[in-house]
Amino acid sequence: MPGFELFGPSERKEVNDVLDNGILMRYGFDAMRNGHWKAKALETELQNEFKVKHAQLVSSGTAAVSVALAIAGVGAGDEVILPTFTFVASFEAVLMLGAIPVLVDIDDTLTLDVQAVKQAITSKTKAIMPVHMCGSMADLAGLKALCNSHNIKLIEDACQAIGGTYKGEFLGSYGDIGCFSFDFVKTITAGEGGAIITNNDEYATWADQFSDHGHDHVGSDRGAESHPYLGYNFRISELHAAVGLAQLRRLKDFIALQKKHYTIIKEALKAIPEIVFRTVPDGGEENYSFLSFFLPDLNTANKAMLKFKEVGIDGCFHYYNNNWHYVRRWEHLKEAKSLYPIAPHIKEALAELKTKEFKQSDHFIGRNISCLIKLSWSEAETKQRAAKMVEAIKSVL
Ligand SMILES: *Cc1c(COP(=O)(O)O)cnc(C)c1O
């Protein structure tokens, strides 16, 4: 997945444009910037690439999710449904707004289980946030139908799945709002950065304002602008946007390369009858950033990971034992370890979370291994790796 592997002359050129005039801020300084508007250019290219009306760049993927929730009107006491398998940013953003993260089981797609979501909806549910982990998506049509019938917003965290599609639409553009991350290890990187995309004009205006202290961006005197709403600073810098611009132009090539490497490894693993691959919903196409599969049980998955380590196969994750991505190890969340006092309704919800079991999620995550697909491998290296993986897995079955 990481675009940083192929950082090169095109990224350097865009950054040098910015360095040549020294205007590192995305707004204002019109006369001094020699026509370079990297953030604006990247927003326009994101709109064209993903066929949406609006894109708003922000400082990170976490900021993107936070802004998305804020403009969707999610706040104090509202509930947001999230998967148990995600990145910590998902609940961080929800908590920051004073809302309650409601964690829900995943299924064999490794993303939200629509039936479990249905059971978790209450009168307080304001948004459902599927997270397209490891390059693939949930049954988004099923989730959209639930959202429509309950008047709930669908916010896609597509931070790990940029360029993937669902029923002919790009991931991130299917729901009300989509979020991307351009942090250093994502499919395309800006160093740090993120974006939201939407077709909703009002959301676009609010995202533009909210991510810059509520500035309305009307006129050419920043100091004289009015502030229709409260906001924060989630701005991206021109330097970061410049890197992102060069990388977005390479996204199609990156995905083609990922698909090639993914296919070589998947074809090799098909020789092992005990392996079951992750389910990709009807009409979905992954972005091929990871290859995810299930082994027969937790014990075999543990043994396979040890074997991978022993024989030098890196970049594979067994999320069951991972403290970034799976509920089992989020002690800081379950214990509500906050540096500052948190609202009683959130404390209560987290105390309840601590007592919850997620047997269905454990069943899938316990058996799952997801392997990063790298851009920098040669075809020969990829084939060698595939053969080594087959051998390692066979030895523990
Ligand atoms: C990386 C990531 C984020 C957060 O992005 P940052 O840019 O690192 O803040 C959010 N959600 C998912 C699923 C991610 O993988």
GROMACS .gro file of C-alpha atoms and ligand atoms in nm:
model
  412
    1MET     CA    1   0.000   0.000   0.000
    2PRO     CA    2   0.258   0.270   0.081
    3GLY     CA    3   0.304   0.536  -0.186
    4PHE     CA    4   0.619   0.652  -0.005
    5GLU     CA    5   0.801   0.355  -0.156
    6LEU     CA    6   0.796   0.524  -0.493
    7PHE     CA    7   0.861   0.885  -0.385
    8GLY     CA    8   1.047   1.045  -0.673
    9PRO     CA    9   1.106   1.333  -0.912
   10SER     CA   10   0.739   1.426  -0.961
   11GLU     CA   11   0.688   1.471  -0.585
   12ARG     CA   12   1.011   1.674  -0.561
   13LYS     CA   13   0.903   1.897  -0.848
   14GLU     CA   14   0.571   1.987  -0.687
   15VAL     CA   15   0.737   2.058  -0.351
   16ASN     CA   16   1.004   2.272  -0.519
   17ASP     CA   17   0.731   2.485  -0.680
   18VAL     CA   18   0.619   2.571  -0.327
   19LEU     CA   19   0.971   2.624  -0.194
   20ASP     CA   20   1.052   2.858  -0.483
   21ASN     CA   21   0.814   3.122  -0.353
   22GLY     CA   22   0.790   3.020   0.012
   23ILE     CA   23   0.412   3.048   0.046
   24LEU     CA   24   0.348   2.744   0.264
   25MET     CA   25  -0.009   2.837   0.354
   26ARG     CA   26  -0.302   2.728   0.141
   27TYR     CA   27  -0.505   3.048   0.179
   28GLY     CA   28  -0.423   3.406   0.077
   29PHE     CA   29  -0.091   3.566  -0.025
   30ASP     CA   30  -0.225   3.571  -0.382
   31ALA     CA   31   0.033   3.811  -0.525
   32MET     CA   32   0.334   3.630  -0.383
   33ARG     CA   33   0.263   3.271  -0.480
   34ASN     CA   34   0.341   3.281  -0.854
   35GLY     CA   35   0.016   3.105  -0.932
   36HIS     CA   36   0.092   2.801  -0.716
   37TRP     CA   37  -0.218   2.679  -0.531
   38LYS     CA   38  -0.127   2.320  -0.450
   39ALA     CA   39  -0.412   2.252  -0.205
   40LYS     CA   40  -0.670   2.401  -0.442
   41ALA     CA   41  -0.527   2.204  -0.735
   42LEU     CA   42  -0.533   1.880  -0.535
   43GLU     CA   43  -0.895   1.938  -0.433
   44THR     CA   44  -0.995   1.988  -0.798
   45GLU     CA   45  -0.807   1.674  -0.902
   46LEU     CA   46  -0.967   1.473  -0.620
   47GLN     CA   47  -1.310   1.587  -0.742
   48ASN     CA   48  -1.229   1.483  -1.097
   49GLU     CA   49  -1.066   1.154  -1.001
   50PHE     CA   50  -1.347   1.039  -0.771
   51LYS     CA   51  -1.633   1.201  -0.965
   52VAL     CA   52  -1.770   1.407  -0.677
   53LYS     CA   53  -1.878   1.770  -0.655
   54HIS     CA   54  -1.658   1.864  -0.361
   55ALA     CA   55  -1.330   1.774  -0.194
   56GLN     CA   56  -1.189   1.943   0.116
   57LEU     CA   57  -0.831   1.880   0.219
   58VAL     CA   58  -0.746   1.865   0.588
   59SER     CA   59  -0.441   1.793   0.802
   60SER     CA   60  -0.491   1.417   0.853
   61GLY     CA   61  -0.728   1.126   0.805
   62THR     CA   62  -0.828   1.162   1.170
   63ALA     CA   63  -0.914   1.526   1.098
   64ALA     CA   64  -1.113   1.413   0.793
   65VAL     CA   65  -1.324   1.177   1.002
   66SER     CA   66  -1.369   1.444   1.271
   67VAL     CA   67  -1.477   1.708   1.017
   68ALA     CA   68  -1.709   1.461   0.844
   69LEU     CA   69  -1.888   1.383   1.169
   70ALA     CA   70  -1.908   1.750   1.267
   71ILE     CA   71  -2.063   1.865   0.939
   72ALA     CA   72  -2.307   1.574   0.956
   73GLY     CA   73  -2.424   1.729   1.282
   74VAL     CA   74  -2.294   1.455   1.512
   75GLY     CA   75  -2.241   1.587   1.865
   76ALA     CA   76  -2.314   1.556   2.235
   77GLY     CA   77  -2.494   1.234   2.323
   78ASP     CA   78  -2.536   1.113   1.965
   79GLU     CA   79  -2.437   0.756   1.881
   80VAL     CA   80  -2.212   0.660   1.592
   81ILE     CA   81  -2.196   0.297   1.483
   82LEU     CA   82  -1.842   0.174   1.411
   83PRO     CA   83  -1.683  -0.165   1.346
   84THR     CA   84  -1.480  -0.346   1.615
   85PHE     CA   85  -1.203  -0.377   1.358
   86THR     CA   86  -1.085  -0.030   1.259
   87PHE     CA   87  -0.817   0.221   1.344
   88VAL     CA   88  -0.822   0.412   1.674
   89ALA     CA   89  -0.893   0.735   1.480
   90SER     CA   90  -1.256   0.622   1.437
   91PHE     CA   91  -1.345   0.638   1.805
   92GLU     CA   92  -1.108   0.929   1.872
   93ALA     CA   93  -1.306   1.146   1.630
   94VAL     CA   94  -1.640   1.040   1.776
   95LEU     CA   95  -1.525   1.110   2.132
   96MET     CA   96  -1.381   1.449   2.038
   97LEU     CA   97  -1.728   1.564   1.938
   98GLY     CA   98  -1.885   1.443   2.261
   99ALA     CA   99  -2.061   1.160   2.080
  100ILE     CA  100  -2.071   0.793   2.176
  101PRO     CA  101  -1.886   0.526   1.975
  102VAL     CA  102  -2.103   0.215   1.945
  103LEU     CA  103  -1.884  -0.075   1.839
  104VAL     CA  104  -2.049  -0.342   1.629
  105ASP     CA  105  -1.940  -0.685   1.503
  106ILE     CA  106  -1.776  -0.745   1.171
  107ASP     CA  107  -1.837  -1.040   0.938
  108ASP     CA  108  -1.633  -1.225   0.676
  109THR     CA  109  -1.592  -0.900   0.478
  110LEU     CA  110  -1.377  -0.785   0.775
  111THR     CA  111  -1.607  -0.482   0.791
  112LEU     CA  112  -1.945  -0.399   0.945
  113ASP     CA  113  -2.202  -0.680   0.955
  114VAL     CA  114  -2.530  -0.528   0.833
  115GLN     CA  115  -2.746  -0.746   1.061
  116ALA     CA  116  -2.540  -0.649   1.366
  117VAL     CA  117  -2.567  -0.282   1.267
  118LYS     CA  118  -2.944  -0.313   1.236
  119GLN     CA  119  -2.966  -0.446   1.591
  120ALA     CA  120  -2.747  -0.164   1.725
  121ILE     CA  121  -2.956   0.124   1.588
  122THR     CA  122  -3.133   0.329   1.856
  123SER     CA  123  -3.318   0.662   1.858
  124LYS     CA  124  -2.980   0.827   1.931
  125THR     CA  125  -2.797   0.683   1.628
  126LYS     CA  126  -2.689   0.972   1.408
  127ALA     CA  127  -2.436   0.810   1.176
  128ILE     CA  128  -2.306   0.474   1.059
  129MET     CA  129  -1.939   0.476   0.976
  130PRO     CA  130  -1.818   0.172   0.783
  131VAL     CA  131  -1.439   0.152   0.768
  132HIS     CA  132  -1.304  -0.003   0.449
  133MET     CA  133  -1.022  -0.186   0.624
  134CYS     CA  134  -0.734  -0.329   0.426
  135GLY     CA  135  -0.868  -0.210   0.092
  136SER     CA  136  -1.221  -0.355   0.085
  137MET     CA  137  -1.574  -0.262   0.186
  138ALA     CA  138  -1.886  -0.373   0.369
  139ASP     CA  139  -2.223  -0.444   0.207
  140LEU     CA  140  -2.270  -0.072   0.150
  141ALA     CA  141  -2.607  -0.107  -0.022
  142GLY     CA  142  -2.739  -0.284   0.289
  143LEU     CA  143  -2.600  -0.008   0.513
  144LYS     CA  144  -2.740   0.266   0.289
  145ALA     CA  145  -3.085   0.111   0.301
  146LEU     CA  146  -3.069   0.109   0.682
  147CYS     CA  147  -2.955   0.473   0.682
  148ASN     CA  148  -3.235   0.578   0.450
  149SER     CA  149  -3.504   0.406   0.650
  150HIS     CA  150  -3.382   0.547   0.984
  151ASN     CA  151  -3.274   0.894   0.869
  152ILE     CA  152  -2.910   0.827   0.958
  153LYS     CA  153  -2.599   0.953   0.776
  154LEU     CA  154  -2.357   0.714   0.605
  155ILE     CA  155  -1.997   0.827   0.650
  156GLU     CA  156  -1.733   0.615   0.477
  157ASP     CA  157  -1.387   0.590   0.628
  158ALA     CA  158  -1.203   0.507   0.307
  159CYS     CA  159  -0.861   0.589   0.452
  160GLN     CA  160  -0.730   0.241   0.364
  161ALA     CA  161  -0.918   0.191   0.041
  162ILE     CA  162  -0.863   0.491  -0.186
  163GLY     CA  163  -0.929   0.396  -0.547
  164GLY     CA  164  -1.142   0.092  -0.464
  165THR     CA  165  -1.497   0.088  -0.604
  166TYR     CA  166  -1.845  -0.032  -0.515
  167LYS     CA  167  -2.117  -0.077  -0.778
  168GLY     CA  168  -1.918   0.142  -1.016
  169GLU     CA  169  -1.867   0.426  -0.769
  170PHE     CA  170  -1.544   0.513  -0.593
  171LEU     CA  171  -1.523   0.423  -0.225
  172GLY     CA  172  -1.584   0.742  -0.030
  173SER     CA  173  -1.836   0.870  -0.284
  174TYR     CA  174  -2.112   0.617  -0.214
  175GLY     CA  175  -2.228   0.750   0.125
  176ASP     CA  176  -2.307   1.105   0.238
  177ILE     CA  177  -1.941   1.185   0.308
  178GLY     CA  178  -1.617   0.995   0.243
  179CYS     CA  179  -1.284   1.028   0.422
  180PHE     CA  180  -0.928   0.971   0.301
  181SER     CA  181  -0.592   0.975   0.478
  182PHE     CA  182  -0.264   1.070   0.313
  183ASP     CA  183  -0.044   0.981   0.610
  184PHE     CA  184   0.296   0.832   0.541
  185VAL     CA  185   0.189   0.467   0.510
  186LYS     CA  186  -0.125   0.504   0.300
  187THR     CA  187  -0.168   0.410  -0.068
  188ILE     CA  188  -0.093   0.768  -0.164
  189THR     CA  189   0.079   0.997   0.084
  190ALA     CA  190   0.124   1.367   0.142
  191GLY     CA  191   0.354   1.306   0.441
  192GLU     CA  192   0.052   1.395   0.655
  193GLY     CA  193  -0.290   1.493   0.527
  194GLY     CA  194  -0.644   1.387   0.459
  195ALA     CA  195  -0.956   1.479   0.267
  196ILE     CA  196  -1.330   1.453   0.275
  197ILE     CA  197  -1.538   1.417  -0.040
  198THR     CA  198  -1.910   1.482  -0.078
  199ASN     CA  199  -2.178   1.575  -0.329
  200ASN     CA  200  -2.363   1.784  -0.069
  201ASP     CA  201  -2.309   2.161  -0.125
  202GLU     CA  202  -2.393   2.257   0.232
  203TYR     CA  203  -2.154   1.997   0.376
  204ALA     CA  204  -1.879   2.127   0.148
  205THR     CA  205  -1.923   2.484   0.272
  206TRP     CA  206  -1.927   2.372   0.634
  207ALA     CA  207  -1.618   2.154   0.589
  208ASP     CA  208  -1.430   2.447   0.431
  209GLN     CA  209  -1.525   2.671   0.724
  210PHE     CA  210  -1.499   2.422   1.010
  211SER     CA  211  -1.148   2.309   0.914
  212ASP     CA  212  -1.023   2.671   0.926
  213HIS     CA  213  -1.151   2.824   1.252
  214GLY     CA  214  -1.495   2.886   1.102
  215HIS     CA  215  -1.363   3.136   0.845
  216ASP     CA  216  -1.615   3.201   0.568
  217HIS     CA  217  -1.338   3.256   0.308
  218VAL     CA  218  -1.532   3.542   0.150
  219GLY     CA  219  -1.328   3.832   0.010
  220SER     CA  220  -0.951   3.871   0.007
  221ASP     CA  221  -0.885   4.002   0.357
  222ARG     CA  222  -0.852   3.705   0.590
  223GLY     CA  223  -0.856   3.928   0.898
  224ALA     CA  224  -1.190   4.075   0.799
  225GLU     CA  225  -1.366   3.744   0.729
  226SER     CA  226  -1.668   3.655   0.936
  227HIS     CA  227  -1.722   3.328   1.124
  228PRO     CA  228  -2.066   3.178   1.069
  229TYR     CA  229  -1.981   2.882   1.297
  230LEU     CA  230  -1.724   2.771   1.550
  231GLY     CA  231  -1.441   2.574   1.398
  232TYR     CA  232  -1.092   2.437   1.454
  233ASN     CA  233  -0.764   2.434   1.265
  234PHE     CA  234  -0.746   2.123   1.052
  235ARG     CA  235  -0.571   2.294   0.758
  236ILE     CA  236  -0.324   2.119   0.530
  237SER     CA  237  -0.007   2.303   0.428
  238GLU     CA  238   0.098   2.371   0.069
  239LEU     CA  239   0.405   2.150   0.114
  240HIS     CA  240   0.194   1.851   0.207
  241ALA     CA  241  -0.060   1.921  -0.064
  242ALA     CA  242   0.221   1.939  -0.321
  243VAL     CA  243   0.336   1.586  -0.236
  244GLY     CA  244  -0.024   1.466  -0.244
  245LEU     CA  245  -0.079   1.620  -0.586
  246ALA     CA  246   0.210   1.427  -0.738
  247GLN     CA  247   0.097   1.107  -0.568
  248LEU     CA  248  -0.268   1.134  -0.673
  249ARG     CA  249  -0.154   1.153  -1.036
  250ARG     CA  250   0.016   0.816  -0.981
  251LEU     CA  251  -0.274   0.645  -0.801
  252LYS     CA  252  -0.391   0.445  -1.104
  253ASP     CA  253  -0.039   0.313  -1.162
  254PHE     CA  254  -0.001   0.226  -0.792
  255ILE     CA  255  -0.327   0.033  -0.793
  256ALA     CA  256  -0.238  -0.154  -1.111
  257LEU     CA  257   0.090  -0.256  -0.950
  258GLN     CA  258  -0.082  -0.360  -0.627
  259LYS     CA  259  -0.333  -0.564  -0.825
  260LYS     CA  260  -0.053  -0.743  -1.009
  261HIS     CA  261   0.135  -0.833  -0.689
  262TYR     CA  262  -0.187  -0.922  -0.504
  263THR     CA  263  -0.294  -1.156  -0.785
  264ILE     CA  264   0.039  -1.341  -0.793
  265ILE     CA  265   0.019  -1.411  -0.418
  266LYS     CA  266  -0.352  -1.495  -0.417
  267GLU     CA  267  -0.315  -1.743  -0.703
  268ALA     CA  268  -0.033  -1.916  -0.514
  269LEU     CA  269  -0.230  -1.933  -0.187
  270LYS     CA  270  -0.528  -2.088  -0.370
  271ALA     CA  271  -0.326  -2.410  -0.375
  272ILE     CA  272  -0.399  -2.445  -0.002
  273PRO     CA  273  -0.756  -2.575   0.039
  274GLU     CA  274  -0.775  -2.471   0.408
  275ILE     CA  275  -0.740  -2.102   0.316
  276VAL     CA  276  -1.057  -1.896   0.269
  277PHE     CA  277  -1.022  -1.547   0.130
  278ARG     CA  278  -1.201  -1.244   0.266
  279THR     CA  279  -1.546  -1.190   0.112
  280VAL     CA  280  -1.574  -0.887  -0.114
  281PRO     CA  281  -1.941  -0.784  -0.144
  282ASP     CA  282  -2.121  -0.808  -0.481
  283GLY     CA  283  -2.025  -0.517  -0.702
  284GLY     CA  284  -1.718  -0.432  -0.500
  285GLU     CA  285  -1.360  -0.407  -0.618
  286GLU     CA  286  -1.077  -0.377  -0.365
  287ASN     CA  287  -0.787  -0.136  -0.406
  288TYR     CA  288  -0.553  -0.434  -0.355
  289SER     CA  289  -0.354  -0.269  -0.077
  290PHE     CA  290  -0.371  -0.589   0.132
  291LEU     CA  291  -0.442  -0.956   0.071
  292SER     CA  292  -0.661  -1.084   0.355
  293PHE     CA  293  -0.745  -1.448   0.423
  294PHE     CA  294  -0.872  -1.680   0.696
  295LEU     CA  295  -0.700  -1.987   0.839
  296PRO     CA  296  -0.903  -2.266   1.004
  297ASP     CA  297  -0.865  -2.141   1.363
  298LEU     CA  298  -0.689  -1.899   1.600
  299ASN     CA  299  -0.419  -2.146   1.689
  300THR     CA  300  -0.322  -2.203   1.325
  301ALA     CA  301  -0.314  -1.828   1.263
  302ASN     CA  302  -0.084  -1.781   1.563
  303LYS     CA  303   0.143  -2.057   1.438
  304ALA     CA  304   0.147  -1.916   1.083
  305MET     CA  305   0.252  -1.575   1.214
  306LEU     CA  306   0.537  -1.728   1.414
  307LYS     CA  307   0.648  -1.921   1.108
  308PHE     CA  308   0.635  -1.603   0.893
  309LYS     CA  309   0.861  -1.433   1.144
  310GLU     CA  310   1.100  -1.725   1.149
  311VAL     CA  311   1.139  -1.737   0.770
  312GLY     CA  312   1.146  -1.358   0.723
  313ILE     CA  313   0.803  -1.285   0.571
  314ASP     CA  314   0.728  -0.933   0.694
  315GLY     CA  315   0.428  -0.704   0.643
  316CYS     CA  316   0.161  -0.955   0.751
  317PHE     CA  317  -0.074  -0.869   1.036
  318HIS     CA  318  -0.273  -1.086   1.276
  319TYR     CA  319  -0.499  -0.815   1.414
  320TYR     CA  320  -0.631  -1.030   1.698
  321ASN     CA  321  -0.317  -0.942   1.893
  322ASN     CA  322  -0.280  -0.586   1.762
  323ASN     CA  323  -0.348  -0.286   1.982
  324TRP     CA  324  -0.412  -0.031   1.707
  325HIS     CA  325  -0.685  -0.196   1.510
  326TYR     CA  326  -0.898  -0.432   1.714
  327VAL     CA  327  -1.126  -0.381   2.015
  328ARG     CA  328  -0.971  -0.662   2.219
  329ARG     CA  329  -0.662  -0.458   2.302
  330TRP     CA  330  -0.808  -0.108   2.338
  331GLU     CA  331  -0.762  -0.091   2.716
  332HIS     CA  332  -0.723   0.288   2.710
  333LEU     CA  333  -1.066   0.320   2.553
  334LYS     CA  334  -1.240   0.064   2.772
  335GLU     CA  335  -1.082   0.212   3.086
  336ALA     CA  336  -1.170   0.567   2.967
  337LYS     CA  337  -0.812   0.680   3.030
  338SER     CA  338  -0.856   1.045   2.947
  339LEU     CA  339  -0.616   1.328   3.032
  340TYR     CA  340  -0.916   1.550   3.100
  341PRO     CA  341  -1.257   1.486   3.252
  342ILE     CA  342  -1.495   1.328   3.003
  343ALA     CA  343  -1.872   1.366   2.990
  344PRO     CA  344  -2.070   1.128   3.213
  345HIS     CA  345  -2.273   0.985   2.923
  346ILE     CA  346  -1.950   0.882   2.747
  347LYS     CA  347  -1.803   0.732   3.065
  348GLU     CA  348  -2.116   0.526   3.105
  349ALA     CA  349  -2.101   0.402   2.747
  350LEU     CA  350  -1.734   0.305   2.783
  351ALA     CA  351  -1.802   0.122   3.108
  352GLU     CA  352  -2.064  -0.078   2.920
  353LEU     CA  353  -1.822  -0.144   2.635
  354LYS     CA  354  -1.577  -0.295   2.885
  355THR     CA  355  -1.826  -0.568   2.969
  356LYS     CA  356  -1.914  -0.649   2.609
  357GLU     CA  357  -1.796  -0.954   2.420
  358PHE     CA  358  -1.759  -0.962   2.045
  359LYS     CA  359  -1.759  -1.333   1.974
  360GLN     CA  360  -1.843  -1.297   1.607
  361SER     CA  361  -1.562  -1.046   1.552
  362ASP     CA  362  -1.320  -1.268   1.747
  363HIS     CA  363  -1.421  -1.559   1.525
  364PHE     CA  364  -1.317  -1.371   1.210
  365ILE     CA  365  -1.024  -1.161   1.338
  366GLY     CA  366  -0.878  -1.456   1.529
  367ARG     CA  367  -0.843  -1.653   1.204
  368ASN     CA  368  -0.752  -1.362   0.979
  369ILE     CA  369  -0.413  -1.267   0.843
  370SER     CA  370  -0.379  -0.957   0.623
  371CYS     CA  371  -0.064  -0.903   0.422
  372LEU     CA  372   0.049  -0.569   0.294
  373ILE     CA  373   0.101  -0.553  -0.081
  374LYS     CA  374   0.408  -0.350  -0.160
  375LEU     CA  375   0.469  -0.138  -0.467
  376SER     CA  376   0.844  -0.177  -0.468
  377TRP     CA  377   0.858  -0.556  -0.514
  378SER     CA  378   0.975  -0.688  -0.847
  379GLU     CA  379   0.771  -0.961  -1.013
  380ALA     CA  380   1.039  -1.217  -0.926
  381GLU     CA  381   1.044  -1.106  -0.561
  382THR     CA  382   0.665  -1.127  -0.545
  383LYS     CA  383   0.670  -1.482  -0.682
  384GLN     CA  384   0.940  -1.583  -0.437
  385ARG     CA  385   0.744  -1.434  -0.151
  386ALA     CA  386   0.429  -1.618  -0.262
  387ALA     CA  387   0.612  -1.951  -0.270
  388LYS     CA  388   0.762  -1.886   0.072
  389MET     CA  389   0.421  -1.802   0.216
  390VAL     CA  390   0.268  -2.121   0.077
  391GLU     CA  391   0.546  -2.328   0.227
  392ALA     CA  392   0.520  -2.154   0.564
  393ILE     CA  393   0.143  -2.194   0.589
  394LYS     CA  394   0.149  -2.558   0.477
  395SER     CA  395   0.404  -2.634   0.749
  396VAL     CA  396   0.164  -2.526   1.026
  397LEU     CA  397  -0.154  -2.691   0.898
  398LIG     C1  398  -0.485   0.592   0.872
  398LIG     C2  399  -0.625   0.580   0.908
  398LIG     C3  400  -0.698   0.686   0.965
  398LIG     C4  401  -0.634   0.812   1.014
  398LIG     O1  402  -0.551   0.875   0.928
  398LIG     P1  403  -0.429   0.967   0.980
  398LIG     O2  404  -0.400   1.045   0.856
  398LIG     O3  405  -0.317   0.877   1.020
  398LIG     O4  406  -0.481   1.051   1.090
  398LIG     C5  407  -0.832   0.670   0.988
  398LIG     N1  408  -0.895   0.556   0.957
  398LIG     C6  409  -0.830   0.450   0.903
  398LIG     C7  410  -0.906   0.328   0.870
  398LIG     C8  411  -0.693   0.458   0.880
  398LIG     O5  412  -0.629   0.352   0.830
   0.00000   0.00000   0.00000
